[in-house]
């Protein structure tokens, strides 16, 4: 079928797509759209291509270059394959690539298509035979000293989505220049050889190795050795029960094995969410940051008189934690900042207690995460901030190790935690083990996660956050908002006060401007000598610091049409009532900040 859209460029792209696409479902989708003259839809899906966002691609499954489908996956795999052949050593290429997948629709097929591309270029593939957590691909890439790793997952996105996450040979998510270079290489590899479509005998090929058992076994050995003997013994004695949910994802079998390796009690699983299910039937949105995702877990915990709840997202790289607080007689759902502080303290405590490791200790967080980790590390280690996302924290971790330093922990406020440099990425399985081990440690002392958090507040100050976002589909609105901030009091003059807050420092990451100027004349991000000094190119991001202890960061998302804001107030508040009052005070200040700078009503933003 030929199209007659009235747009010669679109007609040409559609004709080429129909020649390329051998998948009957997406091929027919395009034919139907042409027959029904869905030109607006076709322009959106066909005329632009996905760019690498969070270390890869992520989008709605369907036909078109802006979606996730066989054509896009094959072209991406071809570009990645071509790139690593150009830049990797023969030894790295002989070690092959690692390919894993989650339980979403088409994930297994996308993984097998990827494997076919690499073996067609005589590059071995370590291919998982079944679903696996995302962190095991990072781990496996390092285990085999592979040239690269690929995980087919859309993490916590809606069921309609899928994604393609790329790891470099160091086991960390790809960053510049590799991500840009891979995208450029993809554009040189758009033709799809006929043989790449045939995956019928893929697992019988002599270059394809089933790595499931070996990677899992080695990962569980790592889990056990990441805990000192006294922690392993404490776990065995304390026998702290927990409820666990895999959120219809891949985590269940792996968490059970990891808990066994750590001498922890086998958690009680939420049966309705235990097995992979690409429809995610019990939740509207499979993101454990959403409170509704924890309801089944809390109900099961209450039924069994259990105080600890652990919930992975569908690819098990993030972790939500809740604890029943006996003082308030209610559930405490920990924010990523709160749990990051607790885990950071716990990992540092373990390291400080055992003198079998030496060197400069480092802990890492992203710019938009709580500064409490900085306070905890003072006098015992160093604190490093990176750009937002684990692709930056993972690479910072590896660079610090290369310099002979000892990075032991990293976290981001979106409930992602790296509890060891062995996996230089967020890892919800090892994080679940560390949280349960911390709970065992505290239980043996008559304490709890809630009580320990209060102890940290008393020692390091009350750090309270209030974060949120607006949906912004029109990039012109986003640009208008940030232009207004940059010219608030005239050309190039930023806000001096916002509501009741006196602004004492501004860091405009995108424009490379600091007010007052700290001699950063080149506008570069300085990440404490980790080698990640470069200009910020990930959209818009401005941070404000105020005289009253308030910090506010406003940034655009790299993967979604969102304008996000992150805030934190640091103060003294030693009682629960005082903390509630400070939180209310923070929310009021933030509302004035947002109303004045972002103007959501005037700009028609959806919160």
XYZ file of C-alpha atoms in Angstrom:
607
model
C 0.000 0.000 0.000
C 1.221 3.473 -0.839
C 0.241 6.393 1.342
C -1.011 9.768 0.188
C -0.718 11.917 3.282
C 0.027 15.123 1.443
C 3.454 15.132 3.143
C 6.107 13.680 0.785
C 8.554 13.116 3.646
C 5.994 11.140 5.661
C 4.993 9.109 2.595
C 8.638 8.212 1.973
C 9.237 7.213 5.609
C 6.076 5.074 5.650
C 7.074 3.319 2.439
C 10.489 2.512 3.885
C 8.985 1.300 7.172
C 6.683 -1.129 5.386
C 9.686 -2.541 3.526
C 11.675 -2.942 6.758
C 9.073 -4.252 9.184
C 8.601 -8.035 9.148
C 6.517 -8.057 12.316
C 2.931 -8.748 11.254
C 1.389 -6.827 14.175
C 3.202 -3.518 13.762
C 3.189 -3.847 9.965
C -0.595 -4.136 10.008
C -0.866 -1.268 12.500
C 0.775 1.056 9.983
C -1.388 -0.235 7.134
C -4.505 0.406 9.232
C -3.334 3.909 10.187
C -2.735 4.723 6.515
C -6.145 3.335 5.546
C -7.787 5.433 8.256
C -5.733 8.549 7.409
C -4.249 8.841 10.902
C -1.652 11.261 9.618
C -1.164 13.169 12.891
C -0.403 9.965 14.750
C 1.928 8.757 12.013
C 3.815 12.056 11.966
C 4.426 11.765 15.731
C 5.575 8.134 15.600
C 7.443 8.086 12.290
C 9.158 11.416 11.664
C 11.343 11.518 14.772
C 13.409 8.864 16.536
C 13.847 8.170 20.241
C 17.017 9.555 21.744
C 18.981 7.870 24.476
C 17.470 9.074 27.769
C 18.252 7.145 30.940
C 21.068 5.094 29.391
C 18.884 3.851 26.579
C 15.403 3.920 25.125
C 11.986 3.797 26.740
C 8.573 4.320 25.201
C 5.186 2.974 24.265
C 5.120 -0.304 22.331
C 3.795 0.110 18.811
C 4.823 0.938 15.271
C 7.127 3.856 14.486
C 10.586 5.133 15.342
C 9.334 6.911 18.472
C 7.983 3.613 19.862
C 9.411 0.302 21.033
C 9.127 -2.410 18.375
C 11.186 -4.964 16.445
C 12.481 -2.452 13.903
C 13.721 0.018 16.528
C 15.255 -2.767 18.645
C 17.071 -4.300 15.674
C 18.378 -0.935 14.495
C 19.489 -0.072 18.041
C 21.234 -3.423 18.475
C 22.910 -3.013 15.080
C 24.166 0.458 16.020
C 25.429 -0.734 19.413
C 27.103 -3.745 17.815
C 28.791 -1.595 15.184
C 29.980 0.880 17.806
C 31.538 -1.636 20.186
C 33.305 -3.282 17.238
C 34.914 0.080 16.524
C 35.973 1.028 20.055
C 36.391 -2.189 22.079
C 39.456 -4.404 22.188
C 39.461 -7.870 20.626
C 39.571 -9.336 24.124
C 36.430 -7.431 25.141
C 34.670 -8.531 21.968
C 35.639 -12.157 22.637
C 34.067 -11.780 26.091
C 30.848 -10.836 24.313
C 27.815 -8.993 25.613
C 25.252 -9.757 28.339
C 21.545 -9.595 27.481
C 18.670 -9.834 29.979
C 14.959 -9.086 29.984
C 12.009 -8.526 32.313
C 8.456 -9.883 32.226
C 6.815 -7.252 30.004
C 5.192 -7.928 26.686
C 7.833 -8.414 23.956
C 10.782 -8.247 26.358
C 11.974 -11.782 25.638
C 11.608 -11.236 21.875
C 13.514 -7.942 21.981
C 16.305 -9.688 23.915
C 16.507 -12.520 21.396
C 16.518 -10.117 18.433
C 19.402 -8.302 20.133
C 21.289 -11.556 20.601
C 20.792 -12.426 16.927
C 22.374 -9.157 15.817
C 25.502 -9.783 17.889
C 26.042 -13.419 16.945
C 25.576 -12.437 13.299
C 28.707 -10.341 13.852
C 30.448 -13.282 15.571
C 30.194 -11.658 19.015
C 29.273 -14.107 21.816
C 26.148 -13.439 23.873
C 25.534 -14.306 27.526
C 21.738 -14.532 27.320
C 19.485 -15.021 30.334
C 17.114 -17.931 29.737
C 14.376 -16.392 31.864
C 13.453 -13.045 33.374
C 16.029 -11.379 35.610
C 16.415 -8.218 37.724
C 18.097 -5.311 35.972
C 21.046 -5.197 38.443
C 22.050 -8.735 37.443
C 22.844 -7.490 33.932
C 25.152 -4.864 35.435
C 26.689 -7.560 37.639
C 26.982 -10.017 34.750
C 28.623 -7.470 32.485
C 31.386 -7.017 35.063
C 31.546 -10.748 35.838
C 32.358 -11.640 32.247
C 34.371 -8.467 31.515
C 31.940 -8.087 28.630
C 32.031 -5.334 26.042
C 28.504 -4.194 26.956
C 25.234 -5.216 28.555
C 21.622 -4.823 27.464
C 18.570 -5.054 29.699
C 15.160 -5.016 28.036
C 12.910 -3.307 30.575
C 10.727 -0.269 31.137
C 11.200 -0.539 34.897
C 8.146 0.993 36.617
C 6.540 2.526 33.505
C 2.937 1.706 32.502
C 2.185 -1.691 30.947
C 2.041 -0.179 27.456
C 5.758 0.676 27.591
C 9.023 -1.138 27.136
C 12.644 -0.063 27.092
C 16.228 -0.856 26.202
C 18.882 -0.079 28.818
C 22.526 -0.173 27.752
C 25.494 -0.808 30.055
C 29.077 -0.151 29.088
C 31.737 -2.776 29.794
C 32.327 -1.292 33.255
C 28.819 -2.394 34.305
C 27.509 1.152 34.583
C 24.877 2.778 32.405
C 26.322 4.460 29.320
C 27.048 8.166 29.476
C 28.495 10.688 27.052
C 30.242 10.279 24.704
C 29.169 6.654 24.303
C 25.416 7.322 24.334
C 25.685 10.030 21.670
C 28.074 7.935 19.601
C 25.809 4.888 19.776
C 22.878 6.981 18.571
C 24.987 8.284 15.686
C 25.984 4.723 14.818
C 22.358 3.578 14.858
C 21.607 6.098 12.123
C 24.287 4.402 9.998
C 22.780 0.940 10.576
C 19.117 1.398 9.650
C 18.932 -1.331 7.011
C 17.973 -4.662 8.579
C 19.424 -7.832 7.043
C 16.864 -10.596 6.521
C 18.769 -12.987 8.788
C 18.357 -10.696 11.806
C 14.638 -11.423 11.903
C 15.023 -15.158 12.458
C 15.422 -16.061 16.132
C 13.899 -19.542 15.982
C 17.155 -21.374 16.810
C 18.818 -18.549 18.706
C 19.395 -20.420 21.971
C 20.948 -23.410 20.235
C 23.617 -21.263 18.580
C 27.182 -22.027 19.664
C 27.851 -18.324 20.412
C 24.869 -18.051 22.781
C 25.458 -19.107 26.377
C 22.695 -19.385 28.967
C 24.138 -17.304 31.817
C 21.152 -17.484 34.174
C 22.505 -19.997 36.667
C 26.101 -18.782 36.741
C 25.277 -15.083 37.136
C 22.648 -15.833 39.795
C 25.010 -18.090 41.763
C 27.867 -15.581 41.657
C 25.496 -12.739 42.579
C 24.291 -14.647 45.655
C 27.904 -15.245 46.662
C 28.410 -11.497 46.426
C 25.327 -10.893 48.593
C 26.709 -13.138 51.306
C 30.218 -11.667 51.244
C 28.840 -8.113 51.321
C 27.779 -8.749 54.924
C 30.261 -9.291 57.719
C 30.098 -12.473 59.774
C 28.569 -10.764 62.791
C 25.779 -9.321 60.620
C 25.118 -12.767 59.139
C 24.954 -14.205 62.654
C 22.715 -11.369 63.848
C 20.342 -12.001 60.939
C 20.122 -15.673 61.873
C 19.434 -14.933 65.545
C 17.075 -11.967 65.152
C 14.674 -13.734 62.766
C 12.905 -10.510 61.827
C 9.950 -11.355 59.555
C 9.087 -9.280 56.485
C 6.443 -9.113 53.791
C 7.738 -8.861 50.241
C 6.123 -7.895 46.937
C 7.652 -8.260 43.479
C 5.007 -5.890 42.029
C 4.152 -8.357 39.239
C 7.822 -8.270 38.277
C 10.957 -10.363 38.362
C 12.235 -10.010 41.932
C 10.574 -12.855 43.868
C 12.934 -15.788 43.187
C 16.009 -13.589 43.514
C 14.998 -11.957 46.778
C 14.266 -15.373 48.277
C 17.720 -16.619 47.269
C 19.355 -13.409 48.503
C 17.616 -13.612 51.888
C 18.761 -17.205 52.226
C 22.342 -16.180 51.378
C 22.145 -13.459 54.055
C 20.716 -15.777 56.763
C 17.496 -13.752 56.787
C 14.054 -15.222 57.363
C 12.242 -16.090 54.146
C 9.847 -13.187 53.581
C 6.130 -13.756 53.160
C 5.260 -12.964 49.561
C 2.181 -11.081 48.381
C 0.672 -13.855 46.229
C -1.334 -11.564 43.930
C 1.875 -9.723 42.924
C 4.421 -12.542 43.151
C 4.829 -13.667 39.557
C 5.647 -11.653 36.431
C 2.472 -10.313 34.838
C 2.782 -7.726 32.045
C -0.742 -6.450 32.733
C 0.078 -5.413 36.343
C -3.542 -6.185 37.307
C -3.523 -5.053 40.963
C -2.154 -1.529 40.402
C -2.864 1.387 38.091
C 0.816 2.224 37.799
C 3.535 -0.283 38.871
C 5.680 2.273 40.651
C 6.293 1.471 44.342
C 6.651 5.200 45.024
C 2.868 5.306 44.587
C 1.221 4.620 47.938
C -1.483 2.365 46.451
C 1.199 -0.108 45.370
C 1.914 -0.949 49.025
C -1.661 -1.570 50.127
C -1.705 -5.350 49.540
C 1.659 -5.701 51.264
C 0.570 -3.739 54.325
C -2.684 -5.706 54.564
C -0.790 -9.010 54.448
C 1.672 -7.728 57.053
C -1.136 -6.714 59.401
C -2.790 -10.104 58.955
C 0.450 -11.803 60.007
C 1.471 -9.268 62.677
C 4.567 -8.284 60.701
C 6.080 -4.788 60.939
C 8.389 -4.674 57.882
C 7.282 -4.363 54.238
C 9.659 -4.476 51.244
C 8.449 -3.819 47.681
C 10.514 -3.934 44.510
C 9.516 -2.312 41.252
C 8.912 -4.711 38.316
C 12.581 -4.973 37.280
C 13.780 -5.056 40.914
C 16.263 -2.204 40.691
C 14.412 0.013 43.181
C 12.970 -0.643 46.638
C 10.109 0.791 48.681
C 10.141 0.243 52.448
C 7.409 0.595 55.059
C 7.433 -0.155 58.789
C 4.612 -0.284 61.290
C 5.390 2.303 63.941
C 4.197 1.112 67.337
C 4.397 4.641 68.767
C 1.997 6.205 66.258
C 0.081 2.956 65.589
C 0.388 3.560 61.866
C 2.519 2.646 58.869
C 5.561 4.731 58.079
C 6.351 4.649 54.351
C 9.926 5.839 54.038
C 10.806 8.314 51.328
C 13.879 7.679 49.205
C 15.684 10.424 51.100
C 14.831 8.893 54.472
C 15.801 5.367 53.479
C 18.912 6.650 51.691
C 19.984 8.297 54.951
C 19.282 5.156 56.968
C 21.072 2.852 54.533
C 23.987 5.259 54.199
C 24.371 5.311 57.980
C 24.111 1.501 58.123
C 26.650 0.835 55.347
C 29.047 3.371 56.898
C 28.472 1.822 60.333
C 29.390 -1.621 59.001
C 32.472 -0.257 57.291
C 33.590 1.724 60.353
C 33.045 -1.219 62.701
C 35.235 -3.595 60.711
C 38.784 -2.526 59.984
C 39.449 -5.069 57.256
C 39.126 -2.359 54.599
C 41.266 0.713 54.225
C 41.233 3.833 52.123
C 39.243 7.006 51.746
C 35.541 6.202 52.157
C 33.078 7.916 49.817
C 29.310 8.133 49.738
C 27.419 9.506 46.747
C 24.056 11.101 46.028
C 22.534 13.068 43.182
C 22.111 16.846 43.354
C 18.351 16.512 43.907
C 18.667 14.075 46.815
C 18.846 14.858 50.541
C 21.967 16.455 51.968
C 21.593 14.397 55.128
C 24.051 11.849 53.750
C 26.618 14.635 53.620
C 26.078 15.345 57.319
C 26.320 11.633 58.190
C 29.595 11.214 56.313
C 31.401 14.141 57.946
C 34.395 13.012 59.958
C 34.062 9.424 58.724
C 34.237 9.765 54.976
C 33.665 11.986 51.979
C 30.467 12.986 50.212
C 30.142 13.443 46.441
C 27.198 14.846 44.494
C 26.612 13.987 40.854
C 24.110 14.816 38.170
C 20.679 13.220 38.481
C 20.532 9.506 37.714
C 22.523 6.386 38.453
C 24.381 6.563 35.168
C 26.305 9.417 36.812
C 26.580 7.891 40.280
C 27.658 4.512 38.883
C 30.383 6.016 36.741
C 31.494 8.280 39.603
C 31.755 5.157 41.766
C 34.034 3.425 39.277
C 36.208 6.494 38.770
C 36.659 6.851 42.512
C 37.673 3.189 42.734
C 40.164 3.727 39.933
C 41.735 6.503 42.023
C 42.188 4.076 44.935
C 39.249 5.414 46.926
C 36.508 3.316 48.563
C 32.975 4.236 47.426
C 30.588 2.258 49.615
C 27.114 3.663 48.970
C 25.055 5.788 46.602
C 21.397 6.721 46.449
C 18.836 8.845 44.674
C 15.614 10.194 46.131
C 13.526 8.068 43.724
C 14.066 4.990 46.002
C 17.206 3.791 44.219
C 20.156 2.476 46.253
C 23.639 1.144 45.442
C 24.892 -0.733 48.497
C 28.224 -1.818 47.029
C 30.464 -0.847 44.137
C 30.241 -4.453 42.926
C 27.031 -3.446 41.142
C 27.588 0.167 39.994
C 23.874 0.808 39.569
C 20.767 0.882 41.706
C 19.944 -2.589 43.010
C 16.642 -3.381 44.724
C 17.650 -6.940 45.647
C 20.795 -6.087 47.605
C 18.999 -3.068 49.066
C 16.228 -5.350 50.379
C 18.890 -7.515 52.044
C 20.589 -4.495 53.626
C 17.301 -3.032 54.909
C 16.312 -6.378 56.450
C 19.786 -6.710 57.977
C 19.550 -3.194 59.412
C 16.121 -4.065 60.834
C 17.664 -7.163 62.455
C 20.504 -5.097 63.902
C 18.059 -2.573 65.361
C 15.601 -5.235 66.585
C 18.390 -6.843 68.619
C 18.833 -3.499 70.368
C 15.149 -2.962 71.000
C 14.919 -0.346 68.283
C 13.376 0.036 64.817
C 13.873 1.828 61.518
C 11.534 4.606 62.676
C 13.421 5.047 65.936
C 16.791 5.022 64.195
C 15.642 7.716 61.758
C 14.726 9.890 64.739
C 18.181 9.241 66.193
C 19.738 10.473 62.969
C 17.572 13.591 63.026
C 18.678 14.367 66.567
C 22.338 13.924 65.668
C 22.456 15.445 62.183
C 19.452 17.781 62.048
C 15.948 17.358 60.705
C 16.056 17.061 56.916
C 12.560 17.198 55.465
C 11.655 17.100 51.769
C 8.595 17.998 49.727
C 8.867 16.996 46.063
C 6.442 17.007 43.149
C 6.000 17.551 39.431
C 3.797 19.040 36.726
C 2.919 17.491 33.376
C 4.116 19.818 30.595
C 3.501 18.623 27.044
C 4.401 21.936 25.389
C 8.186 22.606 25.424
C 7.497 26.282 24.726
C 5.847 26.595 28.139
C 8.885 25.020 29.795
C 11.200 27.401 27.971
C 9.061 30.381 28.962
C 9.197 29.380 32.641
C 12.992 29.102 32.714
C 13.526 32.242 30.625
C 11.394 34.150 33.135
C 13.489 32.844 36.045
C 16.706 33.898 34.336
C 15.402 37.402 33.669
C 13.288 37.839 36.782
C 14.549 41.330 37.681
C 15.690 42.302 34.216
C 18.072 40.875 31.669
C 20.119 38.087 33.269
C 19.061 38.970 36.828
C 17.768 36.017 38.875
C 15.253 36.200 41.779
C 16.629 37.632 45.025
C 13.598 36.737 47.135
C 10.773 34.282 46.569
C 7.804 34.628 48.905
C 9.211 34.799 52.445
C 12.598 33.375 51.409
C 15.811 35.299 50.771
C 17.741 33.549 47.998
C 21.448 33.444 48.884
C 22.768 31.198 46.103
C 21.613 30.031 42.659
C 23.160 27.357 40.451
C 21.764 27.406 36.919
C 23.212 24.136 35.655
C 21.908 24.563 32.112
C 23.176 28.090 31.571
C 26.390 27.479 33.497
C 25.681 30.408 35.823
C 26.177 30.630 39.585
C 24.942 33.572 41.633
C 27.018 34.720 43.376
C 29.745 33.609 40.959
C 32.116 31.022 42.408
C 34.658 31.401 39.615
C 32.991 28.649 37.603
C 33.460 30.702 34.482
C 33.201 27.719 32.155
C 29.842 26.660 33.546
C 30.948 23.103 34.223
C 29.625 20.600 36.721
C 32.382 19.843 39.208
C 32.027 16.369 40.704
C 34.885 16.437 43.186
C 37.551 15.326 40.763
C 35.744 12.179 39.619
C 36.333 13.036 35.978
C 32.707 13.805 35.248
C 33.331 17.546 34.859
C 31.319 18.653 31.849
C 28.586 20.999 30.767
C 25.045 20.083 31.758
C 23.133 18.978 28.664
C 20.217 17.050 30.145
C 17.564 19.754 29.847
C 16.751 22.534 32.307
C 17.885 22.584 35.932
C 18.205 25.431 38.446
C 18.875 25.168 42.196
C 18.049 27.868 44.767
C 19.440 28.004 48.299
C 17.787 30.263 50.870
C 18.950 31.838 54.096
C 16.400 29.891 56.169
C 17.821 26.457 55.233
C 15.493 25.820 52.294
C 16.830 24.474 49.015
C 14.722 24.146 45.849
C 15.682 22.501 42.569
C 13.511 22.772 39.461
C 14.368 20.543 36.496
C 12.925 18.887 33.433
C 12.713 15.095 33.223
C 14.912 13.289 30.743
C 12.370 10.540 30.061
C 8.910 12.045 30.637
C 7.058 15.313 29.809
C 7.457 16.504 33.383
C 8.710 19.590 35.162
C 9.928 18.349 38.540
C 10.735 20.156 41.752
C 12.753 18.915 44.711
C 12.932 20.737 48.024
C 14.566 20.236 51.394
C 14.513 22.164 54.658
C 17.286 21.553 57.181
C 16.529 22.601 60.764
C 16.323 21.420 64.356
C 13.129 19.601 65.322
C 13.563 16.962 68.005
C 9.960 15.871 68.509
C 7.408 14.385 66.128
C 5.089 17.349 66.692
C 7.891 19.805 65.918
C 8.715 17.854 62.768
C 5.100 17.944 61.620
C 5.064 21.691 62.129
C 8.261 22.104 60.106
C 6.870 19.937 57.322
C 3.751 22.107 57.181
C 5.961 25.186 57.127
C 8.002 23.691 54.285
C 4.926 22.894 52.210
C 3.679 26.459 52.577
C 7.045 27.891 51.518
C 7.265 25.552 48.562
C 3.777 26.498 47.407
C 4.797 30.152 47.322
C 8.004 29.237 45.520
C 6.167 27.212 42.876
C 3.313 29.694 42.443
C 5.755 32.561 41.994
C 8.367 30.915 39.760
C 6.521 28.211 37.816
C 3.049 29.841 37.804
C 1.183 26.536 37.299
C -2.280 28.147 37.055
C -1.217 30.757 34.517
C 0.654 28.150 32.468
C -2.149 25.580 32.667
C 0.038 22.895 34.233
C -1.323 19.605 35.539
C 0.050 18.597 38.920
